[in-house]
């Protein structure tokens, strides 16, 4: 049997880490099973969906390295949804309702006041043809509800195990709004049928939707796919992931110099009991992937953990892999090897390039000391030993050692109190700039 997955974002915003996690897990599962992943843009909400977001989502997925086998847009599929709607209508599984939003709200409040569950009372089902005609004559347009079978729907969820949902306690869902536009459920199920989706992996906020989707699949005469519902991502404190915590849209992460493989490495393991480890390629992540490792407990996303992982990834990244990501003309392997152990992001790596190439305004506390040290700089082009030779000479001649020796030299040469090993930095900065900076000049 061929397997097919889908990732179905709504282009009403850019992807955040929660969406990216679902995209990744779908992609990993598909890759593991040798199937494809459809990218389905759920753009039925025409007011909030934009082309900019649709393109942004594709850009972000490509950045992560998650390719899709097919791109589909729900806005192109109106005819298929109409056909499904007609089929449901013919089968008596869909009925017109004329209540306004306020009337429904009033009913809900009354039920709640009587301590009853706020489930739609199906009064529209009892309308006579005359009553319907009267509503139409008033200018009311119907919205259409799906008549749920009042049964328990059950499935073996790949993450949650056996799930049973009693549809008797659910309102018949609205499939088509009074302006004729379909809401999420019908397009989602029709697409899953038409695109032959074998596995639906989504957030646990969709568990009750799945129960009614199972009924829709069956009502439309289709087989039911496999399901997995993943717990949502939480913030580091266990509360909901909020924008305020920052660095959660993939765009922001990318702009802050985070590597996509750090994101993939972390998101593939959050919510499992497996350790989070740096993976340099998606292939390695696929190898370690197993949907049953995900637990039902909420997974916490901590931007600090991502940053640590990114630092680890860079610390042993070879020059071949770093070159394009660094994207600096003139930067070479020696530069990369000198600084990679001291950076958490590629942005920081670029800052070190600026330190090497200048101009840098040296931080000078004691010019006399620097002038005396300058006189002791070794002759000739610098090599890895030059720093040692120089600082030994300064120590012997000027009687200064430890921090009092190293910190002023580092501050003069790099304008920073910490950083990569100075024997490497001295070689990279080179004699001319080093001499100028030791004189207190910006160079
Ligand atoms: N657009 C829906 C969402 O983002 C898709 C859910 C699904 O996977 O069916 O929640």
Tab-separated table of N, CA and C in Angstrom, residues 74-86 190 194:
chain	number	residue	atom	x	y	z
A	74	UNK	N	-6.862	24.883	-1.327
A	74	UNK	CA	-8.299	24.630	-1.199
A	74	UNK	C	-9.107	25.630	-2.018
A	75	UNK	N	-8.546	26.814	-2.235
A	75	UNK	CA	-9.295	27.815	-3.015
A	75	UNK	C	-9.499	27.371	-4.464
A	76	UNK	N	-8.716	26.380	-4.930
A	76	UNK	CA	-8.906	25.871	-6.301
A	76	UNK	C	-9.924	24.738	-6.367
A	77	UNK	N	-10.471	24.334	-5.212
A	77	UNK	CA	-11.185	23.057	-5.190
A	77	UNK	C	-12.682	23.181	-4.936
A	78	UNK	N	-13.201	24.384	-5.185
A	78	UNK	CA	-14.625	24.638	-4.918
A	78	UNK	C	-15.546	23.579	-5.509
A	79	UNK	N	-15.259	23.149	-6.734
A	79	UNK	CA	-16.175	22.202	-7.395
A	79	UNK	C	-16.245	20.868	-6.658
A	80	UNK	N	-15.083	20.430	-6.199
A	80	UNK	CA	-15.058	19.143	-5.479
A	80	UNK	C	-15.872	19.250	-4.190
A	81	UNK	N	-15.808	20.410	-3.530
A	81	UNK	CA	-16.546	20.557	-2.278
A	81	UNK	C	-18.055	20.629	-2.555
A	82	UNK	N	-18.399	21.302	-3.660
A	82	UNK	CA	-19.818	21.387	-4.010
A	82	UNK	C	-20.355	19.991	-4.315
A	83	UNK	N	-19.578	19.199	-5.035
A	83	UNK	CA	-20.022	17.844	-5.381
A	83	UNK	C	-20.231	17.017	-4.104
A	84	UNK	N	-19.320	17.163	-3.161
A	84	UNK	CA	-19.440	16.402	-1.909
A	84	UNK	C	-20.663	16.874	-1.134
A	85	UNK	N	-20.862	18.178	-1.146
A	85	UNK	CA	-22.022	18.761	-0.464
A	85	UNK	C	-23.318	18.189	-1.046
A	86	UNK	N	-23.378	18.137	-2.374
A	86	UNK	CA	-24.583	17.605	-3.036
A	86	UNK	C	-24.781	16.133	-2.678
A	190	UNK	N	-12.732	16.074	2.121
A	190	UNK	CA	-12.794	15.840	0.671
A	190	UNK	C	-11.362	15.783	0.102
A	194	UNK	N	-9.658	12.776	-1.871
A	194	UNK	CA	-9.230	12.922	-3.271
A	194	UNK	C	-7.712	12.793	-3.435
